[in-house]
Short mmCIF file of C-alpha atoms and ligand atoms in Angstrom, two decimals:
data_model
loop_
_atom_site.label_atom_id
_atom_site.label_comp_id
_atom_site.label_asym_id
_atom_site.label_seq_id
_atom_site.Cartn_x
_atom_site.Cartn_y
_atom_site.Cartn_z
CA UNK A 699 0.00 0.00 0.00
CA UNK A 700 1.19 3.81 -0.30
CA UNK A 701 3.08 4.89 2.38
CA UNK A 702 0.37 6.12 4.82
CA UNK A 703 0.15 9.71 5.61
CA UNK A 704 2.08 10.17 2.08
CA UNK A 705 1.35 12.45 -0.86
CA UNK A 706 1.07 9.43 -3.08
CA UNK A 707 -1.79 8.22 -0.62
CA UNK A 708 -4.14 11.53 -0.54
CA UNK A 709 -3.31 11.78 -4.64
CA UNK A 710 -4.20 8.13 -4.57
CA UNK A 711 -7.68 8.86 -2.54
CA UNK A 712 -8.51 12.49 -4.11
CA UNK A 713 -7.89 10.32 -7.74
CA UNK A 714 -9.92 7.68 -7.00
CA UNK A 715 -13.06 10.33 -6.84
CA UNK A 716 -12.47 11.53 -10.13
CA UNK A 717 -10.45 9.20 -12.05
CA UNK A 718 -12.11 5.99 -13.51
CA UNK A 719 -10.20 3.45 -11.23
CA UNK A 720 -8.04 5.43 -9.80
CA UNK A 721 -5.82 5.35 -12.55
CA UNK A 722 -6.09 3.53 -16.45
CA UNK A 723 -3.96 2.44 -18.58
CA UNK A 724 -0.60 0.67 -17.69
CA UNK A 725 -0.27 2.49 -14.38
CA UNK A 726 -4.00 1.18 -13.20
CA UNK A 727 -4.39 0.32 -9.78
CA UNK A 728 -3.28 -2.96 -8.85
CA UNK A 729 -0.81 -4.17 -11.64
CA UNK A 730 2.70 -3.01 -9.90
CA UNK A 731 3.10 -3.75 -5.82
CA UNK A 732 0.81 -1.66 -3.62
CA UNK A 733 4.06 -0.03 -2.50
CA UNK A 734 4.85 1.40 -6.21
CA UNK A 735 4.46 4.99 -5.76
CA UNK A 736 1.31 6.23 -8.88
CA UNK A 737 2.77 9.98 -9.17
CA UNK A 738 5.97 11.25 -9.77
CA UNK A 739 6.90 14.83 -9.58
CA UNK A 740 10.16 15.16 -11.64
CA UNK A 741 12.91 13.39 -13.56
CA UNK A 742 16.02 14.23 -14.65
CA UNK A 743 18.16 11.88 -16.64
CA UNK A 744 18.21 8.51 -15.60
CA UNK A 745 16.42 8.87 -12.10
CA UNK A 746 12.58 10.01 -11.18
CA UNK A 747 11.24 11.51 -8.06
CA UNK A 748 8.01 10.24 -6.28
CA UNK A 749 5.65 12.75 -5.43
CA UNK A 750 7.04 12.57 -2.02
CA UNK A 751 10.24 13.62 -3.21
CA UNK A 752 12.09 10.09 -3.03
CA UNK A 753 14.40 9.68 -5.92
CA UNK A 754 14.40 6.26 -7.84
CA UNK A 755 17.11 4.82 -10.74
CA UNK A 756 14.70 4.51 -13.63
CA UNK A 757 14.58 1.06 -15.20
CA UNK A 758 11.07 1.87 -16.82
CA UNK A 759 12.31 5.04 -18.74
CA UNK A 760 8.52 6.46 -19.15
CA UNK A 761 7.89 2.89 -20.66
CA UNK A 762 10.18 3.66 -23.54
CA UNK A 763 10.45 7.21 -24.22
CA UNK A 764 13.36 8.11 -22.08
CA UNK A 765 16.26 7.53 -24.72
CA UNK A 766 18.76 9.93 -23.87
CA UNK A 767 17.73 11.05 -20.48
CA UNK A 768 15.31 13.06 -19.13
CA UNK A 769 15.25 16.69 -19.22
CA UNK A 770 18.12 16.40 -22.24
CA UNK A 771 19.56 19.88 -22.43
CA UNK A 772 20.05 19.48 -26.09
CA UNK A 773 16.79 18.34 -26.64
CA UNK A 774 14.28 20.43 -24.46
CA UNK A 775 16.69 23.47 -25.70
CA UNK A 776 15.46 22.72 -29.34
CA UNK A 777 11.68 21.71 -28.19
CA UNK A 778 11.66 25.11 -25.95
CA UNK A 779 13.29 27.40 -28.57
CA UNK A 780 10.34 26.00 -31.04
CA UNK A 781 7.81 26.46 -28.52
CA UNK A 782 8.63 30.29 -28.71
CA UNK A 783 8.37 30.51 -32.34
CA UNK A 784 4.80 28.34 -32.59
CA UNK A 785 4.05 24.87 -31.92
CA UNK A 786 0.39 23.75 -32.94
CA UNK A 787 -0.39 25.93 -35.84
CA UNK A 788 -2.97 26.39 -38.58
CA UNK A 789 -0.33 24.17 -40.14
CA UNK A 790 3.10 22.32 -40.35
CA UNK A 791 5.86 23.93 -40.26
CA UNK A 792 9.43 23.23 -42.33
CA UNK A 793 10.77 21.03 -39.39
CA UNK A 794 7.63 18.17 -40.60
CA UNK A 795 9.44 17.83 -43.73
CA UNK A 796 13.62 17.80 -42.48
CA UNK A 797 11.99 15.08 -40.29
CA UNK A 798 10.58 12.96 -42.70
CA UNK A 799 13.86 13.22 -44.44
CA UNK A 800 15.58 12.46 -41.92
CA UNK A 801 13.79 9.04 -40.67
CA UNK A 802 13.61 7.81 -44.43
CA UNK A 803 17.30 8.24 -44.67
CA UNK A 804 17.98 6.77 -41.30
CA UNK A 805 15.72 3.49 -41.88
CA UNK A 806 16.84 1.63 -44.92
CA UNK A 807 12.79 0.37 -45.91
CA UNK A 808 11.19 3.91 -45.91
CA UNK A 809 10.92 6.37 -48.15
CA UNK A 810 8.45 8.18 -46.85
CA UNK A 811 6.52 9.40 -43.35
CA UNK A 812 3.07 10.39 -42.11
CA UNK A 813 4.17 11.71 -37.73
CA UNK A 814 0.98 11.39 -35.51
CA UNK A 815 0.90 11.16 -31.80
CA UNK A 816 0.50 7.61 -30.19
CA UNK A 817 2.12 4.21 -31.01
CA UNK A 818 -1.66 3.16 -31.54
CA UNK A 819 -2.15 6.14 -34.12
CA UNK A 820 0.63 4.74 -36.07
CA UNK A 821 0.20 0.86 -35.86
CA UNK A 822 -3.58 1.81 -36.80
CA UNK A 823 -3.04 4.09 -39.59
CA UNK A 824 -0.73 0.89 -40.76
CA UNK A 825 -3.71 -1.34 -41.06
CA UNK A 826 -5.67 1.29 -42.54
CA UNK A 827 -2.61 1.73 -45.37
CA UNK A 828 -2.68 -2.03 -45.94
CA UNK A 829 -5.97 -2.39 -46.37
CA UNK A 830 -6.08 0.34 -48.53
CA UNK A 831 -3.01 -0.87 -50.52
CA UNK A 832 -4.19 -4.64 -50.88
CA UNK A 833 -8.37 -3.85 -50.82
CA UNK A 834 -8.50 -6.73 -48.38
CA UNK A 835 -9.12 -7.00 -45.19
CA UNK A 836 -7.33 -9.89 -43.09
CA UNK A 837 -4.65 -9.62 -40.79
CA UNK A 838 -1.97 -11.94 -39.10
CA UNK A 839 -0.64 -10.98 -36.07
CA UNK A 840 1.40 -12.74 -33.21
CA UNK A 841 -1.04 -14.00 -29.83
CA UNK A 842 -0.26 -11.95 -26.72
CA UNK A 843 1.70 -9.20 -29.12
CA UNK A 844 0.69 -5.35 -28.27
CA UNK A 845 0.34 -3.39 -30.64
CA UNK A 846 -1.55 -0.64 -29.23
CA UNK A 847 -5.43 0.48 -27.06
CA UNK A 848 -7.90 0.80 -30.37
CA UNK A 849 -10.32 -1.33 -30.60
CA UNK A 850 -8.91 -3.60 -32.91
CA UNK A 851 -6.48 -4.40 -30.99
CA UNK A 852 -6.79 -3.78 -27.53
CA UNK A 853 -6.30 -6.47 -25.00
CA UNK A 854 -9.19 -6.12 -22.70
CA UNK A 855 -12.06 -6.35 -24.86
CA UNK A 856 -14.44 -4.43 -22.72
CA UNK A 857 -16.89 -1.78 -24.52
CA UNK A 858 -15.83 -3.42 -27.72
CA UNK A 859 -17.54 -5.95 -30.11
CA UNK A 860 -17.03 -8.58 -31.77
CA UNK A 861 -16.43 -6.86 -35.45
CA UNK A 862 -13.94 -4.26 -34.00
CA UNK A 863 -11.61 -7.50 -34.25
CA UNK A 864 -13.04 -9.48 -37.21
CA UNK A 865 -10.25 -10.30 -40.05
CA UNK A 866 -7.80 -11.08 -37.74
CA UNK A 867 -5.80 -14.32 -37.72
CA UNK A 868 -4.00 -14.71 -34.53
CA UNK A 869 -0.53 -16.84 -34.86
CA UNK A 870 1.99 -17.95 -32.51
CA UNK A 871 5.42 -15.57 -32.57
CA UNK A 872 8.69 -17.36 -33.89
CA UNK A 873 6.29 -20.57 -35.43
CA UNK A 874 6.91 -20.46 -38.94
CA UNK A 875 4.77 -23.66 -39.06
CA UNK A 876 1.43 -21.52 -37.58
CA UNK A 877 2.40 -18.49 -38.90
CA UNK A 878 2.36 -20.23 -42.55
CA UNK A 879 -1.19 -21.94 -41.56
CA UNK A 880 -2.45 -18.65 -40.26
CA UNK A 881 -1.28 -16.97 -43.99
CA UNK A 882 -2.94 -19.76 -45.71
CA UNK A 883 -6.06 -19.00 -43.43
CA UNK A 884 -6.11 -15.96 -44.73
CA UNK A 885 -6.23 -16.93 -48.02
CA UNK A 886 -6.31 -14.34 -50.88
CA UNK A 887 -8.14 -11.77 -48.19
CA UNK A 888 -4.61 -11.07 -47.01
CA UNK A 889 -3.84 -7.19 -46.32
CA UNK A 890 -0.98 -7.34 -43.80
CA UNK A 891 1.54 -9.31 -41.53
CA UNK A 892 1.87 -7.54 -37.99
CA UNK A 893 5.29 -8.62 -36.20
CA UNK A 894 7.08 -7.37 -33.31
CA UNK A 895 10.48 -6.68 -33.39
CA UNK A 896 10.76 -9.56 -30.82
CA UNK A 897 8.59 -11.27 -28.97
CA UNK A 898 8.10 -8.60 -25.55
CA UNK A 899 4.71 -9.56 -24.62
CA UNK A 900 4.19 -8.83 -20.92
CA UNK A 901 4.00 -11.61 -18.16
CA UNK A 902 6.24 -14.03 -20.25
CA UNK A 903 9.77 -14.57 -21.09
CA UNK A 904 10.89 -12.68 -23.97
CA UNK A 905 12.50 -14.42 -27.32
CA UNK A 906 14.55 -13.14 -30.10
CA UNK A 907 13.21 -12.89 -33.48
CA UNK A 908 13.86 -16.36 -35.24
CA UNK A 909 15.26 -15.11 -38.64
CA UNK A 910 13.43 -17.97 -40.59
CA UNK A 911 10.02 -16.59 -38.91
CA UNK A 912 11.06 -13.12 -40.10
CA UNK A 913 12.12 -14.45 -43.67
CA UNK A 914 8.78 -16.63 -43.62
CA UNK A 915 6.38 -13.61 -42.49
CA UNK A 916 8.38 -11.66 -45.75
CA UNK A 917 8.66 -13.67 -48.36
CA UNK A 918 4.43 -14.78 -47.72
CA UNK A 919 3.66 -11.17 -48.02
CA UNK A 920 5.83 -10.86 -51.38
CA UNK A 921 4.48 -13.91 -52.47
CA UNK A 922 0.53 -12.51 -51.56
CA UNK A 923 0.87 -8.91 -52.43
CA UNK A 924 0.40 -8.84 -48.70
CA UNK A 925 2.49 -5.62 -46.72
CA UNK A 926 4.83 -6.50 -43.63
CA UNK A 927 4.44 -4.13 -41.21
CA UNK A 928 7.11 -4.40 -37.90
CA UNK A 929 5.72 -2.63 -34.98
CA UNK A 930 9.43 -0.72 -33.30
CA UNK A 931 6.91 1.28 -31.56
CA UNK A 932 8.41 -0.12 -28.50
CA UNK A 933 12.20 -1.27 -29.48
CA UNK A 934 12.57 1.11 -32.13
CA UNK A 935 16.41 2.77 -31.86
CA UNK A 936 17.29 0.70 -28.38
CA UNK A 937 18.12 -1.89 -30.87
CA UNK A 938 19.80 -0.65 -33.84
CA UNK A 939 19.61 3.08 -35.37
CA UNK A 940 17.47 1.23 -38.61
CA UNK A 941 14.22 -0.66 -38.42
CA UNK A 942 14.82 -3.71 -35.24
CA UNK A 943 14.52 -6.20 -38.46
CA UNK A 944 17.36 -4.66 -40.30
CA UNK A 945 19.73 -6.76 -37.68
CA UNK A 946 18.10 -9.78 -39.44
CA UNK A 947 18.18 -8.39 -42.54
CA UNK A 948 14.25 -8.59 -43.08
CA UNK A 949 13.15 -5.42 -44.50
CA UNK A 950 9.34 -4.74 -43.75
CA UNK A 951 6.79 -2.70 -45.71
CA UNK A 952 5.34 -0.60 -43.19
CA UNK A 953 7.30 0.61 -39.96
CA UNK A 954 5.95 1.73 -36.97
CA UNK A 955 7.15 4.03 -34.31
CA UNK A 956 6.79 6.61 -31.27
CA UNK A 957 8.09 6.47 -28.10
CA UNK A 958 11.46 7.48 -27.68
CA UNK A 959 11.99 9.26 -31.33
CA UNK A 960 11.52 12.89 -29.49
CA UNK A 961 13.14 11.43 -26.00
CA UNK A 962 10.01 11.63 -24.73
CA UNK A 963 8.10 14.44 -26.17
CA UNK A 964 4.58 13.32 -28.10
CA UNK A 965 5.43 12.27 -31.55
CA UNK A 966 5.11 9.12 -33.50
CA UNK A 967 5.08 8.22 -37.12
CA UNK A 968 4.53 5.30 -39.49
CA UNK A 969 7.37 4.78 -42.43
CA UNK A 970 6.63 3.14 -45.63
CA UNK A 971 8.50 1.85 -48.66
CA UNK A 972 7.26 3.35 -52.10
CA UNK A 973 4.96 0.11 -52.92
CA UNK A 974 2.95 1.12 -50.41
CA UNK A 975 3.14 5.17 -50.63
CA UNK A 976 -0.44 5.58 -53.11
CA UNK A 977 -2.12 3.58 -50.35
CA UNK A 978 -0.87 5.87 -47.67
CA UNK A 979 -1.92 9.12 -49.52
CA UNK A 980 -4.94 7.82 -50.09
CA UNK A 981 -6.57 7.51 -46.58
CA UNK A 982 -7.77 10.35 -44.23
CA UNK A 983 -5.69 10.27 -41.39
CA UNK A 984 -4.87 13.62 -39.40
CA UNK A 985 -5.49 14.75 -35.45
CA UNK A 986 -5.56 17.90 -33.62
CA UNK A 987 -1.91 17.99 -32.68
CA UNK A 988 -0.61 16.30 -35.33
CA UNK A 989 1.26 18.97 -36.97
CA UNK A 990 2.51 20.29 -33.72
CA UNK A 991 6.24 21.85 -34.12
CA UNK A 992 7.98 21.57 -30.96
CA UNK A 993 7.86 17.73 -30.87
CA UNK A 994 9.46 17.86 -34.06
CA UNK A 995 12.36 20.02 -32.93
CA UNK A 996 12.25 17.51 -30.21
CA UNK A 997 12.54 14.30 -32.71
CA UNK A 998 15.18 16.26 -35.14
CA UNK A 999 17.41 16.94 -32.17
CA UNK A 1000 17.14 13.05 -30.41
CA UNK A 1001 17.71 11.72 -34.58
CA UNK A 1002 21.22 13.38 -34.59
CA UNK A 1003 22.01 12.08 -31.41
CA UNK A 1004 20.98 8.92 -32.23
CA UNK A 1005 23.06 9.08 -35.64
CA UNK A 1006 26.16 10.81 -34.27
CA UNK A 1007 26.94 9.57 -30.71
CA UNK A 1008 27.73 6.07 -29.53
CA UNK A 1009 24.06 5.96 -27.30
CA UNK A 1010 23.71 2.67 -28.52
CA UNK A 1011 26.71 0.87 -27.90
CA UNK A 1012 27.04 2.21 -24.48
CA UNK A 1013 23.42 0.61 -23.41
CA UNK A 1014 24.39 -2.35 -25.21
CA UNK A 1015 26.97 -2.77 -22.82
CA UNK A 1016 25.65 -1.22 -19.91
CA UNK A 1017 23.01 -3.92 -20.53
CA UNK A 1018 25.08 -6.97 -20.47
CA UNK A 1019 27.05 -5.46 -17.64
CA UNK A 1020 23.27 -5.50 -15.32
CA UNK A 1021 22.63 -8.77 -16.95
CA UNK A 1022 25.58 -10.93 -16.06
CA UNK A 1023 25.54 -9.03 -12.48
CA UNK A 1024 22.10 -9.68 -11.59
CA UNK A 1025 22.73 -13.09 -12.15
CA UNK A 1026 26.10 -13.82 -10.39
CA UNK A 1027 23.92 -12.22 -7.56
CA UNK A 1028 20.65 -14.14 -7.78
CA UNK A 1029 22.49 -17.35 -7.70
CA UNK A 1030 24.90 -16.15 -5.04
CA UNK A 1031 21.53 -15.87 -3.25
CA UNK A 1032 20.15 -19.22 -4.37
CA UNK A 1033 17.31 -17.68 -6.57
CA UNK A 1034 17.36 -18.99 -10.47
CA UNK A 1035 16.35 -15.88 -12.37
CA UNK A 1036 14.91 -16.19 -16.22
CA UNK A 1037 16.58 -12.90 -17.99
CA UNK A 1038 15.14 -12.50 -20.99
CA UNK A 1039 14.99 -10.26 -24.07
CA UNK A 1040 17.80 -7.80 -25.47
CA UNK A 1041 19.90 -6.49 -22.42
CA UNK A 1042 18.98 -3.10 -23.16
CA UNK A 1043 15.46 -4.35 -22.49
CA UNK A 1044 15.43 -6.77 -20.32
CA UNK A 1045 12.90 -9.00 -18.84
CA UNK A 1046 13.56 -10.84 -15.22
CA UNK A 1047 10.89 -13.48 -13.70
CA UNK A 1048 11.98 -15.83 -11.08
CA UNK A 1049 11.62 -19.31 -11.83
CA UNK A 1050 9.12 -21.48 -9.79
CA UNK A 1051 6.98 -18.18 -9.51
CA UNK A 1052 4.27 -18.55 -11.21
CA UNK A 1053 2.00 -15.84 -9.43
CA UNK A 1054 4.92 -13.41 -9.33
CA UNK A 1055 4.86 -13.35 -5.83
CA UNK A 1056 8.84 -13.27 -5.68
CA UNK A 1057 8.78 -10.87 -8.45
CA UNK A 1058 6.71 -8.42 -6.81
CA UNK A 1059 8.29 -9.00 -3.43
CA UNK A 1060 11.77 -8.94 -4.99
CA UNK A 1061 10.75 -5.78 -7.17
CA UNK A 1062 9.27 -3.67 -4.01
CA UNK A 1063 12.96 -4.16 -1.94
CA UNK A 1064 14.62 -3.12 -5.05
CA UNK A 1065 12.35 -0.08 -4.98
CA UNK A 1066 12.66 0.31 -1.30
CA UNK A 1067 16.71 0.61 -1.75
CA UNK A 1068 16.00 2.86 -4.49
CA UNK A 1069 15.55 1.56 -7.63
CA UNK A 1070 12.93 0.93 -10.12
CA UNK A 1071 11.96 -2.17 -11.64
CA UNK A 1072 9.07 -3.64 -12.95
CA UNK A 1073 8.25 -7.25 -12.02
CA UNK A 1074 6.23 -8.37 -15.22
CA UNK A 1075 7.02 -6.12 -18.32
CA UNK A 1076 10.32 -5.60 -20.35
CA UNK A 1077 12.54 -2.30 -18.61
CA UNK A 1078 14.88 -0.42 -20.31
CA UNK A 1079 17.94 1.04 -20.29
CA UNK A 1080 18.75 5.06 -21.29
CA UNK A 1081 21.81 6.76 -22.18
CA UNK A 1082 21.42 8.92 -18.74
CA UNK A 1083 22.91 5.80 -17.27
CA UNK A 1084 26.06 5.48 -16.46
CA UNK A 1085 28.47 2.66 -15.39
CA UNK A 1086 28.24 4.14 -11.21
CA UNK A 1087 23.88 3.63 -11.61
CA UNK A 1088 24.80 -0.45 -12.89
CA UNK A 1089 27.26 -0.51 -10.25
CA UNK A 1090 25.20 1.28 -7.59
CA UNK A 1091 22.07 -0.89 -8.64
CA UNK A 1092 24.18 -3.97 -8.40
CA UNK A 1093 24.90 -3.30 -4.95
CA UNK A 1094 21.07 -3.60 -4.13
CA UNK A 1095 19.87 -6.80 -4.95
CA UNK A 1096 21.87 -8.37 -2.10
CA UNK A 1097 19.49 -6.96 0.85
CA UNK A 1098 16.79 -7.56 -1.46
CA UNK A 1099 17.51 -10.91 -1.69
CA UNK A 1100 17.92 -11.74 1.38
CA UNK A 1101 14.82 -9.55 2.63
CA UNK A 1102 13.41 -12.17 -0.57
CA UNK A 1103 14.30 -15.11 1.34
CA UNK A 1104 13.21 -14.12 4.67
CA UNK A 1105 9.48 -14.02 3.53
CA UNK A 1106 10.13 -16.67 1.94
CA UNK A 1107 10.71 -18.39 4.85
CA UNK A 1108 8.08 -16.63 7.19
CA UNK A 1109 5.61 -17.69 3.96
CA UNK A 1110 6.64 -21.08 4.69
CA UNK A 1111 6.08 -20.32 8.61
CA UNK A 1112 2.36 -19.59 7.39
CA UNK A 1113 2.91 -15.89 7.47
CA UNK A 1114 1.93 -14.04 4.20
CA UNK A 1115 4.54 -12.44 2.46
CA UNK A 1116 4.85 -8.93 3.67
CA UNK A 1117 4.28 -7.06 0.20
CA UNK A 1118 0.86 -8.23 0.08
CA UNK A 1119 -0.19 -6.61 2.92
CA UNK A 1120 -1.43 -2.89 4.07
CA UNK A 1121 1.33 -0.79 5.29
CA UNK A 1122 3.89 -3.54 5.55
CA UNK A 1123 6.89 -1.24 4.98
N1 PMP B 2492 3.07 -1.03 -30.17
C1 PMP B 2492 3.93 -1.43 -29.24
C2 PMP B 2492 4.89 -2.53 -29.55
C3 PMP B 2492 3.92 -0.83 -27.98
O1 PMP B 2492 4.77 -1.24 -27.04
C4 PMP B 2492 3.01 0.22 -27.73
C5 PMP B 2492 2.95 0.91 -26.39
N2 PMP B 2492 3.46 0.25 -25.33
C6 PMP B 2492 2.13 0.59 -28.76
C7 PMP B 2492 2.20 -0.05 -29.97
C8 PMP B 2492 1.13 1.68 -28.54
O2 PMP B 2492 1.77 2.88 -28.33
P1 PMP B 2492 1.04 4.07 -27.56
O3 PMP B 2492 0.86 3.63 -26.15
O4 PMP B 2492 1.96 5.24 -27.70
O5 PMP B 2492 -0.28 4.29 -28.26
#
């Protein structure tokens, strides 16, 4: 539970009157431990304050956004300095088109861009673009893969109907076997193949991309007329400063991203390859913001740093570094640990946990010595870090094990495992 008598506790109660559920979305009530602070008052490169002021290493990184640290002087400097001249405006200004230049020549499939807001504008927009491009309507997609909160593909169905979801063939990530029955499902009504960069569902162990899936999923839409689309909404640039798939040498169709592209600030776009470009011109897609300037300045300023410093390299190895750490020390502690997924976005469940209680316990003493992890869905890793943070937060799982395996053992006693109840800390 929120620390009593805490900011986080009356923002908790005053939200709860006016806010469906307390909260929506990924931060809803009830999916991190009861001792995960819900508001936050600050950040500043790789480390976020509370609402009560406590100060937290960052292993969430705004779910994404947070490339390069937050609060990047370079960054904000070109966001604010556009924010004087005009932001949302009766209309684009110059900095839409430098950045659709600039994406196309940074990922090898894309010649051009359409920027929205959301991940979900742009994964939607990419069915709408396939459909248009192929006039028909089905789609394969990977079970358990996100790719967004519209209807169509939403993972709690509430308030939506059966149709919102019809023409969808779901198929199981890496099988080449059921993702070649699902295409042959599909028959000659197929518009699109939806892939993940790799497989980051939540709750479940991550898995690379198997190359022969990714050469399958392209060479059934070349075959079909079919477009690939590969959703880097979520990996896009943590992996590689192209498309995720251009490490596997699968170039898709369609490309979508948002998240970290303006470190943070609200832009996202959807890339396509010339095949698919009459399509894209030809549905309606726009919103309110959409044009907005500053967010542009934003993504310009984040592209160069993403083309011109070694950001990439140094999570890559910053990434390892927590990796092979965290597990020296969970088996030092006698705990096996799953890690899972690229290091710069890793994944850790324990083994023989299959409610999570160790992970949330485990993930609630990390937090308690200062650092933030999330129990069930992929972290990541920012360029703010720096080789003291990996150090620092490999100092910490120690107590936390061992805090771990003392409720462990007063679980075993018949005692319930302090995280899971009211006001334990
Ligand atoms: N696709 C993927 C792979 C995502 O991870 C997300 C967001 N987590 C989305 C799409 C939707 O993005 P947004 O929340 O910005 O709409």
């Amino acid at each position: 539970m929120a620390r009593p008598n805490s900011r986080d506790r009356e923002l908790r109660e005053r939200a709860a009157a006016v806010i469906p559920g307390g909260m929506y979305g990924h931060q809803s009530v009830g999916l991190l431990p009861d001792d995960y602070p819900q508001f936050f008052e600050r950040g500043e490169g790789a480390h976020i304050w509370d609402a009560d002021g406590t100060r937290y290493l960052d292993f969430m990184c705004a779910y994404g956004p947070n490339l390069f640290g937050y609060g990047h002087p370079e960054i904000d400097a070109a966001y604010v300095r556009q924010l004087g001249l005009g932001d949302t405006l009766t209309g684009p200004t110059a900095l839409m088109v430098e950045l659709a230049e600039a994406m196309t020549a940074m990922v090898a499939h894309a010649d051009w861009a359409i920027f929205c807001k959301n991940g979900t504008d742009a994964t939607t927009m990419a069915l709408t673009t396939a459909r248009a491009h192929t006039r028909r309507r089905t789609v394969v997609r990977a079970n358990g893969a996100y790719h967004g909160a519209a209807p169509w593909c939403v993972p709690r169905p509430a308030g939506t109907i059966d149709s919102d979801r019809a023409h969808q063939i779901l198929c199981d990530y890496n099988d080449v076997a059921s993702l070649a029955a699902a295409v042959a499902e599909a028959g000659e009504d197929l518009a699109a193949i939806f892939a993940a960069p790799f497989k980051h569902d939540a709750f479940i162990d991550q898995a690379d991309p198997d190359p022969a899936y990714a050469r399958r999923a392209r060479e059934r839409c070349h075959h079909t007329g079919a477009l690939l689309v590969v959703d880097d909404v979520r990996a896009g640039f943590r992996l590689a400063r192209d498309c995720s798939w251009s490490r596997i040498g699968v170039q898709p169709d369609l490309s979508t991203w948002g998240k970290c592209i303006a470190n943070g600030h609200p832009i996202s776009a959807l890339l396509g390859s010339d095949k698919a470009r009459k399509a894209a011109g030809s549905i309606y897609v726009t919103g309110s913001f959409w044009y907005q300037a500053a967010p542009m300045a934003a993504a310009l300023a984040t592209l160069r740093l993403i083309r011109e410093s070694d950001y990439l390299e140094r999570i890559t190895a910053l990434g390892e570094r927590l990796r092979t750490g965290l597990g020296e020390r969970a088996s030092a502690a006698g705990f096996a640990l799953r890690q899972t997924g690229p290091g710069v976005m890793p994944l850790f469940l324990f083994e023989g946990d299959p409610d999570l209680r160790k992970g949330f316990c485990f993930s609630s003493e990390m937090l308690a010595r200062g650092v933030y992890l999330h129990p069930w869905h992929n972290m990541f890793l920012c360029a703010a870090m720096t080789e003291a943070d990996i150090a620092g937060a490999l100092d910490t799982p120690e107590g936390a094990f061992e805090a771990l395996t003392r409720q462990i053992r007063d679980l075993a006693r018949g005692e319930k495992l302090a995280v899971l109840s009211a006001g334990a800390r």
